PDB file of C-alpha atoms and ligand atoms in Angstrom:
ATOM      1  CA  UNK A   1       0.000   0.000   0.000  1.00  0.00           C
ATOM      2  CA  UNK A   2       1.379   3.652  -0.684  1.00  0.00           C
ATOM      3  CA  UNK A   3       2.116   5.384   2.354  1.00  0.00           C
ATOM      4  CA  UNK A   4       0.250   8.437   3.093  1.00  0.00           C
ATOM      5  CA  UNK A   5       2.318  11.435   3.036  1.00  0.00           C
ATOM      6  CA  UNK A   6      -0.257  14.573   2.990  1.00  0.00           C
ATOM      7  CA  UNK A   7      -1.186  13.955   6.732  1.00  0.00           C
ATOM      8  CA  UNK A   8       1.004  14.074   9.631  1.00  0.00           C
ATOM      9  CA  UNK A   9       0.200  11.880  12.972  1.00  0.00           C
ATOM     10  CA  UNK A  10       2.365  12.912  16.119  1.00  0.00           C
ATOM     11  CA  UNK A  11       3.033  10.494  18.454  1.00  0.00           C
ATOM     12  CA  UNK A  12       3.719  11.898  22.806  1.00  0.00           C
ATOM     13  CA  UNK A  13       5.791   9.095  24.232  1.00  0.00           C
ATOM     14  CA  UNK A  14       7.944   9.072  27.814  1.00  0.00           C
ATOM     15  CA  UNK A  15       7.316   6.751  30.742  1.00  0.00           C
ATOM     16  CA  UNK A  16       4.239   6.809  33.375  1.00  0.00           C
ATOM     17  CA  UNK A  17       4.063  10.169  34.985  1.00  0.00           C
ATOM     18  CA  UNK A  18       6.107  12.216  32.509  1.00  0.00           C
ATOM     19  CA  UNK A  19       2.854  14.130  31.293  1.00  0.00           C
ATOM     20  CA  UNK A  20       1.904  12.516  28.247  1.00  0.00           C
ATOM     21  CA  UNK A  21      -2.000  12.361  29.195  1.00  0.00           C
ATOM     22  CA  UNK A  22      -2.223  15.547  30.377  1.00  0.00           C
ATOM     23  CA  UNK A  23      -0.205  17.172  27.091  1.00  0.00           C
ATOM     24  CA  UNK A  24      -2.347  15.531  24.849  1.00  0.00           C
ATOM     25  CA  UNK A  25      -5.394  16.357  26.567  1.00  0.00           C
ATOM     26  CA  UNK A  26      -4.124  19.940  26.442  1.00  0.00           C
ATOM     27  CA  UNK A  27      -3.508  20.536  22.782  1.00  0.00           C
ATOM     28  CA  UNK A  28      -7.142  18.626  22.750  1.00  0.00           C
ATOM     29  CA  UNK A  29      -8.891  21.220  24.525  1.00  0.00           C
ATOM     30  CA  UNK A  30      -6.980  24.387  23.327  1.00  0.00           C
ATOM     31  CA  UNK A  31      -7.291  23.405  19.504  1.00  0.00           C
ATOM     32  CA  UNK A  32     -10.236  20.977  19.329  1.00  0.00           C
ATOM     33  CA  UNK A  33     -10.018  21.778  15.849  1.00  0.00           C
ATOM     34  CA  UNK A  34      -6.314  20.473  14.680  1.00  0.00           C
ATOM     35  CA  UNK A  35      -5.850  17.593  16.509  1.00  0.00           C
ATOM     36  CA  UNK A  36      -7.413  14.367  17.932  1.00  0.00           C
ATOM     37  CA  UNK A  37      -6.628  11.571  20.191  1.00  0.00           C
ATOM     38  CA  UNK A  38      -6.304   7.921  17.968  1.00  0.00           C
ATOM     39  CA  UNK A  39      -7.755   5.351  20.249  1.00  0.00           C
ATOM     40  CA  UNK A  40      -6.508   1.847  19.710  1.00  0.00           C
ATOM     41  CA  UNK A  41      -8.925  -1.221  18.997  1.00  0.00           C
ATOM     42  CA  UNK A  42      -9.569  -3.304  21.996  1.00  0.00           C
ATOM     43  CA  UNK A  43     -10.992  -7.026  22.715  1.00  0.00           C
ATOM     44  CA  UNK A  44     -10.813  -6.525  26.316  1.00  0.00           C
ATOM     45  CA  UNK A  45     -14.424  -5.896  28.545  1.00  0.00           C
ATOM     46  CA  UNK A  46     -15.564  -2.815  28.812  1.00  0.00           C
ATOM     47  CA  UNK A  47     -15.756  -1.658  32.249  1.00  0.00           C
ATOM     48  CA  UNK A  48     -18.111   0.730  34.324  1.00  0.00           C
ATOM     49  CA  UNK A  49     -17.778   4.375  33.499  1.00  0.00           C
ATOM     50  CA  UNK A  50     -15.833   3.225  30.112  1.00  0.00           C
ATOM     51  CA  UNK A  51     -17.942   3.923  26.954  1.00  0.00           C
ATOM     52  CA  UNK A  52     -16.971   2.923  23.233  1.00  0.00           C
ATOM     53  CA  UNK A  53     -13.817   5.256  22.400  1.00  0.00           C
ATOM     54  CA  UNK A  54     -13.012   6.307  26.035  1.00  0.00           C
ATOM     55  CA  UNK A  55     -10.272   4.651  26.349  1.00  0.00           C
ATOM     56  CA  UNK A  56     -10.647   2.003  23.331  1.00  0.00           C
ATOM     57  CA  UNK A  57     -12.770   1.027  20.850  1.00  0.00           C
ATOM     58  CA  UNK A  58     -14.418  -2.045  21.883  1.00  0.00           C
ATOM     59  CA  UNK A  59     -14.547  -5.190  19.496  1.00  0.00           C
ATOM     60  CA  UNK A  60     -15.813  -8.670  19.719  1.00  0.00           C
ATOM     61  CA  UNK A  61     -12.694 -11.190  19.177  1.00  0.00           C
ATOM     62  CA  UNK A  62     -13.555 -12.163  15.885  1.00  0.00           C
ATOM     63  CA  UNK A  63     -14.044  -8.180  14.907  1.00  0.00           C
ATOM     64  CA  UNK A  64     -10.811  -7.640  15.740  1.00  0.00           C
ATOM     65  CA  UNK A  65      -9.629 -10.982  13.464  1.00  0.00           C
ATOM     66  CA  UNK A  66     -11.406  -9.971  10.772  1.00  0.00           C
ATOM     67  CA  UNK A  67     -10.079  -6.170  11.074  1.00  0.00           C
ATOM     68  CA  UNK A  68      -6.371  -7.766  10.956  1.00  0.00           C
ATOM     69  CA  UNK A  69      -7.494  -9.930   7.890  1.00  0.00           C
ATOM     70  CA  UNK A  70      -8.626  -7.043   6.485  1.00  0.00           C
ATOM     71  CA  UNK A  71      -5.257  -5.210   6.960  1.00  0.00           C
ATOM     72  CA  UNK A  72      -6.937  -2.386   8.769  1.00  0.00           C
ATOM     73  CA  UNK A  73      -4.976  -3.103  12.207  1.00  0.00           C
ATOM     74  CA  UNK A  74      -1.724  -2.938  10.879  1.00  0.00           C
ATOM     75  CA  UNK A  75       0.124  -3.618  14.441  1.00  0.00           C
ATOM     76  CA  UNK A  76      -1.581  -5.276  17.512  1.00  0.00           C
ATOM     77  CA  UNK A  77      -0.369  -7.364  20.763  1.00  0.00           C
ATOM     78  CA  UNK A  78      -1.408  -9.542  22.811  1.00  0.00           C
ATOM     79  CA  UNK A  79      -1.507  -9.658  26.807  1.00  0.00           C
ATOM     80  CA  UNK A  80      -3.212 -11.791  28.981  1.00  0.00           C
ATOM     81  CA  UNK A  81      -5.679 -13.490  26.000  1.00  0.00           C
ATOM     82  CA  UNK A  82      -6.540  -9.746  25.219  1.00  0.00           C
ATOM     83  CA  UNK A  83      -5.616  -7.786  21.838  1.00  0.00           C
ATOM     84  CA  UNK A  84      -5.071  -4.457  21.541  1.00  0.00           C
ATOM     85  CA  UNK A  85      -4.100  -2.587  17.691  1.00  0.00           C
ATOM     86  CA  UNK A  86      -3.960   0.390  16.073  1.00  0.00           C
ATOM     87  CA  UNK A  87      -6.590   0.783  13.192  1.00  0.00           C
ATOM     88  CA  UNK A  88      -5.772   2.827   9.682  1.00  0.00           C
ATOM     89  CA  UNK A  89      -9.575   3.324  10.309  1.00  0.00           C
ATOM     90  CA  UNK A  90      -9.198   5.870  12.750  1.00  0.00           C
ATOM     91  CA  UNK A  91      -6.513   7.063  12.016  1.00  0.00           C
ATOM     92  CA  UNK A  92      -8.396   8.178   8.054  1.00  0.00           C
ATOM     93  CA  UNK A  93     -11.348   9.266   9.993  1.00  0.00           C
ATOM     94  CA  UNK A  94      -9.382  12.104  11.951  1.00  0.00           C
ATOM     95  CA  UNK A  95      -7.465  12.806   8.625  1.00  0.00           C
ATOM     96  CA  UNK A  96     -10.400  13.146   7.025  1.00  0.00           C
ATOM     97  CA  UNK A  97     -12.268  15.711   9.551  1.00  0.00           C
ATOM     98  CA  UNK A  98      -8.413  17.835   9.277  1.00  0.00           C
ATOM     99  CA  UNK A  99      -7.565  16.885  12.327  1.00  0.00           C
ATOM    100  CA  UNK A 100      -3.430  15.378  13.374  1.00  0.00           C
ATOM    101  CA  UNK A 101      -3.839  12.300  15.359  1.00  0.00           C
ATOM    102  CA  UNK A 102      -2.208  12.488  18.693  1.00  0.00           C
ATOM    103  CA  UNK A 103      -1.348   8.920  20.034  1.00  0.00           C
ATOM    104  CA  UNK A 104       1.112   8.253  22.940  1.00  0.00           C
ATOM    105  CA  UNK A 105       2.950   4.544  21.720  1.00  0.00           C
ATOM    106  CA  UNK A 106       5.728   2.763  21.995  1.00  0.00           C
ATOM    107  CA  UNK A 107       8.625   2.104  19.899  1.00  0.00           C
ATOM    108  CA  UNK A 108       7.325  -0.840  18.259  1.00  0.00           C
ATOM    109  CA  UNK A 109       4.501   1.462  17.324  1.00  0.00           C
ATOM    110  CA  UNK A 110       6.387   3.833  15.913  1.00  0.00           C
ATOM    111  CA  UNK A 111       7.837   1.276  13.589  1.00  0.00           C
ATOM    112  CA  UNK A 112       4.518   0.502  12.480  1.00  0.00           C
ATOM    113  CA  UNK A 113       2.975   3.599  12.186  1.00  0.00           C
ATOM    114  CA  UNK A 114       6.121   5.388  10.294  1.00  0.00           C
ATOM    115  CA  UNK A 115       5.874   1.804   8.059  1.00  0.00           C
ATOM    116  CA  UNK A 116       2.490   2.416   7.002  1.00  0.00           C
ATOM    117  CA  UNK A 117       2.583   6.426   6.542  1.00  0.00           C
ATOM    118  CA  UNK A 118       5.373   8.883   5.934  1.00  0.00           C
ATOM    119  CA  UNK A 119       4.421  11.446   8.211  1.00  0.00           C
ATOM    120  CA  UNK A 120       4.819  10.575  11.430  1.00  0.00           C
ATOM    121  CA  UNK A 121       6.508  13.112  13.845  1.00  0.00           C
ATOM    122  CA  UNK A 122       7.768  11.272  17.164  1.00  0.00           C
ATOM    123  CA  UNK A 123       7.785  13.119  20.411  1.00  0.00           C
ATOM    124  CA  UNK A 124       9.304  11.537  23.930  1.00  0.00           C
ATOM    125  CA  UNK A 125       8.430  13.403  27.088  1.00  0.00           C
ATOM    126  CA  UNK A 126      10.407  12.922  30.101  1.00  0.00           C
ATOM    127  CA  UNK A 127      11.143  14.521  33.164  1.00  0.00           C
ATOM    128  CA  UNK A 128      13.661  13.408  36.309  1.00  0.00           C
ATOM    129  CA  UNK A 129      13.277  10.442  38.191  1.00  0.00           C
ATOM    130  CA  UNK A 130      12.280  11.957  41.559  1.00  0.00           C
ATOM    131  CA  UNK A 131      10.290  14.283  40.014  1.00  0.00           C
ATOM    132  CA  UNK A 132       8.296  11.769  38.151  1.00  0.00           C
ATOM    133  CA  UNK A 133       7.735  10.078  41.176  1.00  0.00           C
ATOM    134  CA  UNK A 134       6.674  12.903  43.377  1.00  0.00           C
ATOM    135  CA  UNK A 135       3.674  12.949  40.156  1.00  0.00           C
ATOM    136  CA  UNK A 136       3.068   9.663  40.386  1.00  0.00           C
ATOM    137  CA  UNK A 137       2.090   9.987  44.272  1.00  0.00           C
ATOM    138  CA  UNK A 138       0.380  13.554  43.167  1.00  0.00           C
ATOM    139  CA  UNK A 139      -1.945  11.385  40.646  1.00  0.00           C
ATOM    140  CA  UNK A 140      -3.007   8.961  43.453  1.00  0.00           C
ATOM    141  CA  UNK A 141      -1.429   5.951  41.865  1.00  0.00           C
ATOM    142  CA  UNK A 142      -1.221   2.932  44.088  1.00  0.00           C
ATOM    143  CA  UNK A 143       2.198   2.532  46.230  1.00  0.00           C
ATOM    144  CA  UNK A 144       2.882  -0.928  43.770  1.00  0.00           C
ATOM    145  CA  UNK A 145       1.701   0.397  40.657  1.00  0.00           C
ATOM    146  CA  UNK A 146       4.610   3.530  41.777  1.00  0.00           C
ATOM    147  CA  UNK A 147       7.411   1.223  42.279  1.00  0.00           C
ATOM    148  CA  UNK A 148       6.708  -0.921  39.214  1.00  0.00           C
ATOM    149  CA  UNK A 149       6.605   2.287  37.053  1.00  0.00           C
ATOM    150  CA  UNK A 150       9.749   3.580  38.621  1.00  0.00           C
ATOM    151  CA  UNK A 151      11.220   0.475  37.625  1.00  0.00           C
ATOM    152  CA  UNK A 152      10.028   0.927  33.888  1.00  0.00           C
ATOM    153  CA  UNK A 153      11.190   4.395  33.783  1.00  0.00           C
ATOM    154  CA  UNK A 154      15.067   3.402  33.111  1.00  0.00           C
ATOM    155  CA  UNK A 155      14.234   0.894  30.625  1.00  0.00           C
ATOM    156  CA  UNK A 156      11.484   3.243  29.064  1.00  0.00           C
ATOM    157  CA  UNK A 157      13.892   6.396  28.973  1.00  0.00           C
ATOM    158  CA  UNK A 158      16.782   4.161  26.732  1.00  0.00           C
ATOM    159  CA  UNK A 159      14.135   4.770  24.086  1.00  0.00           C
ATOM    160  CA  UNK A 160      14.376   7.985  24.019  1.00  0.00           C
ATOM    161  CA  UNK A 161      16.898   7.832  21.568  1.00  0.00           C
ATOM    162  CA  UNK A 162      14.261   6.582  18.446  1.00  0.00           C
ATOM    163  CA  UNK A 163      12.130   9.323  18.582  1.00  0.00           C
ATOM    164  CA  UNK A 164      12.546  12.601  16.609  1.00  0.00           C
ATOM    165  CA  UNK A 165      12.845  14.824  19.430  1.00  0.00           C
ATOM    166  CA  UNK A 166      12.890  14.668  22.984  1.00  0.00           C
ATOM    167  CA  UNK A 167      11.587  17.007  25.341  1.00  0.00           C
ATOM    168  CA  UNK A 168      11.726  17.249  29.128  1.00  0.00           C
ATOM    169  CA  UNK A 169       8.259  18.336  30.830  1.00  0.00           C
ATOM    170  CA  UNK A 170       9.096  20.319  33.698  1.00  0.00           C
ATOM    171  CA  UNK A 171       6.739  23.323  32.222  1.00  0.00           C
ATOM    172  CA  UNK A 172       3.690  22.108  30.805  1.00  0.00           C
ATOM    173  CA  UNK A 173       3.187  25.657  28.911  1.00  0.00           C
ATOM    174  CA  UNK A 174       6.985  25.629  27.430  1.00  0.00           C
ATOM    175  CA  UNK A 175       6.197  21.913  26.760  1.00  0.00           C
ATOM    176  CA  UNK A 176       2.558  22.769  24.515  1.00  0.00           C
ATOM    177  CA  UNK A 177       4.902  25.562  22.713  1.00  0.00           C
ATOM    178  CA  UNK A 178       7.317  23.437  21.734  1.00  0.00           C
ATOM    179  CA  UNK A 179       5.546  20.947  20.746  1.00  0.00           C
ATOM    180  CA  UNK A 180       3.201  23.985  18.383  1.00  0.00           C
ATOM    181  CA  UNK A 181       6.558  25.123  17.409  1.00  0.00           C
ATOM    182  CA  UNK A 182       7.613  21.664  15.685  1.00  0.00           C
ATOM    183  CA  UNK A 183       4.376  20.412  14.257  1.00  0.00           C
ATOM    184  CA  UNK A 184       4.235  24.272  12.329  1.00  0.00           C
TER     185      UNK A 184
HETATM  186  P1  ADP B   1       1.392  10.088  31.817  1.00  0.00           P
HETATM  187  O1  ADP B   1       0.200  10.150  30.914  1.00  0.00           O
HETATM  188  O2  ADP B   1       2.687  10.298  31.076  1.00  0.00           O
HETATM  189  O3  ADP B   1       1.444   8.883  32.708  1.00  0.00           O
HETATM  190  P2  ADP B   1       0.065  12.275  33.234  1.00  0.00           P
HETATM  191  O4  ADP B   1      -0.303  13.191  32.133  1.00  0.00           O
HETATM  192  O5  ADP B   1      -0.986  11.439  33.884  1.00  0.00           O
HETATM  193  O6  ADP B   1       1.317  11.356  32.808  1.00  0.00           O
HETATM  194  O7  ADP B   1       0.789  13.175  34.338  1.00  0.00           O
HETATM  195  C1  ADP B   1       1.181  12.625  35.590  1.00  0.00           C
HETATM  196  C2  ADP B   1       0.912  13.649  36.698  1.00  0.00           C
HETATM  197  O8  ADP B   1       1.817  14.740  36.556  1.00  0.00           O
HETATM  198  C3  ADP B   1      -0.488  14.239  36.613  1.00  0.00           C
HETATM  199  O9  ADP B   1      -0.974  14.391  37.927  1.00  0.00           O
HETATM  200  C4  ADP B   1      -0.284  15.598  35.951  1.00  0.00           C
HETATM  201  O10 ADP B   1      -1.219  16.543  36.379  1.00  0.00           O
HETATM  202  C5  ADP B   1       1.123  15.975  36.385  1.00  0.00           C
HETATM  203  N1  ADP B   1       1.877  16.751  35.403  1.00  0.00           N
HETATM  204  C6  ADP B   1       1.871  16.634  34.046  1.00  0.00           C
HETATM  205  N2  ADP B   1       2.715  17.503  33.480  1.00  0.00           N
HETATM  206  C7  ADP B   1       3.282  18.209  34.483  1.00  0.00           C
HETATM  207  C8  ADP B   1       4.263  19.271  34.554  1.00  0.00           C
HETATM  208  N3  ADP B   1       4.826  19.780  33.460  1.00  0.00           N
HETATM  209  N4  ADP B   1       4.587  19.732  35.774  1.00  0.00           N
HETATM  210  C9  ADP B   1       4.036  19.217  36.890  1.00  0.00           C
HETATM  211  N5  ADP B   1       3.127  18.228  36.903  1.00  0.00           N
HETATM  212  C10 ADP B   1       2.744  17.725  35.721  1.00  0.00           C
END
């Protein structure tokens, strides 16, 4: 298939805590216009106060076999018995309405994505250690679900490396400029 080049997709990667939610719910709400969040496809149960979109979009098992047959999920895993992709679907939908899809993934996402269309800008988001963990606390996280993402920030942050630029988000508002600043 010919890559898409028109359209441009940015992609807000860093480990837990670094601010990737919050940036992308940001540029969301400031230009509701330009950009909007690609939600992956999901076999796993909804559950209460989730709704179809917020935070996947919810398919039957054999939906989401005959969406890979299809080639429409072009990259999905597997955890637990549960898949999880990305969808060309969405991402066309959001292309089509103008808008740049903002999706926070990880390398091996990246790989796909930038395989399957040409204009993919990568962003990684990081801030320091103790920082990230005084957030973590901040966000009422539980005291296990901390330690096990401290423990995935040093293998998260040697990825920084593959992505086009990385940024460190100690001021959200210098953070939402630069990231205007290299998407114009
Ligand atoms: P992630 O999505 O990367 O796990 P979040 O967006 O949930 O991170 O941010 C983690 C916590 O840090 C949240 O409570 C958020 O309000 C806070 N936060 C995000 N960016 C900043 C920043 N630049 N300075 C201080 N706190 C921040």
């Amino acid at each position: 298939m010919e890559k898409t080049t028109a359209n441009r997709i940015v992609v807000i990667e860093g480990p837990s805590g670094a601010g990737k939610d919050t940036i992308i719910k940001t540029l969301m709400q400031r230009y509701p216009d330009r950009f909007g969040k690609l939600v992956s496809v999901a076999t796993r149960a909804m559950r209460p106060h989730e709704s179809e979109g917020n935070p996947y979009h919810f398919v039957t098992n054999e939906e989401f076999d005959r969406m890979v047959e299809a080639g429409d999920i072009f990259e999905h895993t597997m955890r637990h018995g549960e898949k999880r992709g990305m969808s060309e679907r969405y991402i066309l939908e959001l292309f089509n309405a103008n808008k740049i899809p903002l999706k926070d993934c990880d390398i091996v996402g990246v790989r796909a994505l930038k395989s399957r269309f040409n204009n993919v800008i990568t962003i990684f988001v990081t801030a320091d250690k103790n920082e990230i963990e005084r957030r973590l606390r901040g966000r009422g996280d539980k005291p296990e679900d901390i330690e096990r993402r401290l423990k995935d920030y040093d293998q998260c942050i040697l990825d920084a490396k593959y992505y086009d630029y990385v940024l460190i988000n100690n001021d959200l508002e210098k953070t939402i400029d630069k990231i205007i600043q290299i998407i114009s």
